[in-house]
mmCIF file of C-alpha atoms in Angstrom:
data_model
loop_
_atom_site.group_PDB
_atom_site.id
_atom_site.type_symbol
_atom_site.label_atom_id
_atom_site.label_comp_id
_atom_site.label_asym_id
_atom_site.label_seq_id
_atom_site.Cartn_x
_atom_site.Cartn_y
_atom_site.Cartn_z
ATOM 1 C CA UNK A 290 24.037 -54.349 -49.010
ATOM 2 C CA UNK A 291 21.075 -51.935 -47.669
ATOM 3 C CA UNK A 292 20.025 -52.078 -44.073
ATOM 4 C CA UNK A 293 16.774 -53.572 -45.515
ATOM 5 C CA UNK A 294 18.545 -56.161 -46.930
ATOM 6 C CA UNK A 295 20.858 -56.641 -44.249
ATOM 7 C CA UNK A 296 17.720 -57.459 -41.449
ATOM 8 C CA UNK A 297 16.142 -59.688 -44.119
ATOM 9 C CA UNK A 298 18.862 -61.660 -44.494
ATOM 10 C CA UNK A 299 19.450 -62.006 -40.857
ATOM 11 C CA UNK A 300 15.626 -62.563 -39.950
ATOM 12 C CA UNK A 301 15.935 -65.656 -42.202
ATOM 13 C CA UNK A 302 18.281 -67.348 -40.040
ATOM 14 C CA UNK A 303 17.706 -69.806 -37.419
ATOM 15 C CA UNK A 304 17.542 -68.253 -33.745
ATOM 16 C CA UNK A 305 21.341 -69.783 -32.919
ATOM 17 C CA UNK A 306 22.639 -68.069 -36.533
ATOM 18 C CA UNK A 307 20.595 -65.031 -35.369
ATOM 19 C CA UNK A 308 22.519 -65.010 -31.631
ATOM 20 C CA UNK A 309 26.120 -65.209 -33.466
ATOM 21 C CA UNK A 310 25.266 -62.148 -35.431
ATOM 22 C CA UNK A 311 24.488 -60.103 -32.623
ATOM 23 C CA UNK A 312 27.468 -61.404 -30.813
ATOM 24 C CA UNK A 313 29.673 -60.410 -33.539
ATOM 25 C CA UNK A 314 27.578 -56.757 -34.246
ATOM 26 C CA UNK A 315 28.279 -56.385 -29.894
ATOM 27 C CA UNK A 316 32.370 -57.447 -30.574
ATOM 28 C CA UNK A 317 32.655 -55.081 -33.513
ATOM 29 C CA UNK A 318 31.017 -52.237 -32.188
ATOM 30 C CA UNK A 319 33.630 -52.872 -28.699
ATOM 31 C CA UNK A 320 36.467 -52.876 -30.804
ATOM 32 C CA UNK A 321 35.248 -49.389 -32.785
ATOM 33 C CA UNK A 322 34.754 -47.744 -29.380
ATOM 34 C CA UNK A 323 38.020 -48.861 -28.451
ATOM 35 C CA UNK A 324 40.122 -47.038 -31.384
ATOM 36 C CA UNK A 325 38.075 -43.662 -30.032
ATOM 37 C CA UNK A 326 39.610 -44.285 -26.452
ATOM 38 C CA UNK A 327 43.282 -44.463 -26.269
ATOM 39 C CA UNK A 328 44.613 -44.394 -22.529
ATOM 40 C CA UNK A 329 47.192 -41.787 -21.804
ATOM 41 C CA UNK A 330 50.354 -42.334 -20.516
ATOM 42 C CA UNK A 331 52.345 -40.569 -17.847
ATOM 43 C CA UNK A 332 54.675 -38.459 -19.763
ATOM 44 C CA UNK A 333 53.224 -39.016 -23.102
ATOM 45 C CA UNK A 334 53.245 -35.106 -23.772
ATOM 46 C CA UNK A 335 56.691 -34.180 -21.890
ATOM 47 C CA UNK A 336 58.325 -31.248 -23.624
ATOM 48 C CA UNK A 337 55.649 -31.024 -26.276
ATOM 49 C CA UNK A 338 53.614 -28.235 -23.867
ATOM 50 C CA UNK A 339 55.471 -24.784 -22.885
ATOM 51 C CA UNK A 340 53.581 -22.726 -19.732
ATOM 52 C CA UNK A 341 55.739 -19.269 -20.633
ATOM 53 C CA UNK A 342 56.475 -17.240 -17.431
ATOM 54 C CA UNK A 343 54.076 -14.317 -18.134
ATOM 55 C CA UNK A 344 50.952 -16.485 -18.726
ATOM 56 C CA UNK A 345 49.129 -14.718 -16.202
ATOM 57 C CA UNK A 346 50.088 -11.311 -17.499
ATOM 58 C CA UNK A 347 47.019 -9.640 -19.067
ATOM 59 C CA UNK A 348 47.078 -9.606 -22.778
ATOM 60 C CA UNK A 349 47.595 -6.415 -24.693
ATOM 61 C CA UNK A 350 44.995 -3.845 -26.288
ATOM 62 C CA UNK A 351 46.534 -5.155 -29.974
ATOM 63 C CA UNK A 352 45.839 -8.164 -28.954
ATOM 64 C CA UNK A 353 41.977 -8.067 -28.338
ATOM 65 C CA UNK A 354 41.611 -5.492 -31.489
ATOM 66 C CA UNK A 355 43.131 -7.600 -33.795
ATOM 67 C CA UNK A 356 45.959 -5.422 -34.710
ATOM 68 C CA UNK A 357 50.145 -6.045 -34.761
#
């Protein structure tokens, strides 16, 4: 169904109907914002991330010039 179609529909409905269709558009858009946010968790990336001992150490020339 088109957008069009969609507000036509809805716009024939009695003001009550018309309230418990923006109700549901306000829960469904909630629960679509919630799948983008996921919490973290302490220790939800433990041994998956490795800080190397010379991370500080300047990188070399071949490095920056693209060569190996």
């Amino acid at each position: 169904m088109r957008s069009q179609e969609l507000l036509q529909e809805i716009e024939i409905l009695p003001p009550e109907l018309q309230k418990q269709v923006s109700d549901s558009v306000a829960f469904l858009r909630k629960q679509q914002q919630k799948q983008f946010i996921k919490k973290r968790t302490v220790g939800e990336y433990k041994d998956k991330i490795v800080l190397h001992d010379d991370f500080d150490e300047p990188l070399a020339d071949d490095f920056w010039l693209g060569e190996k």
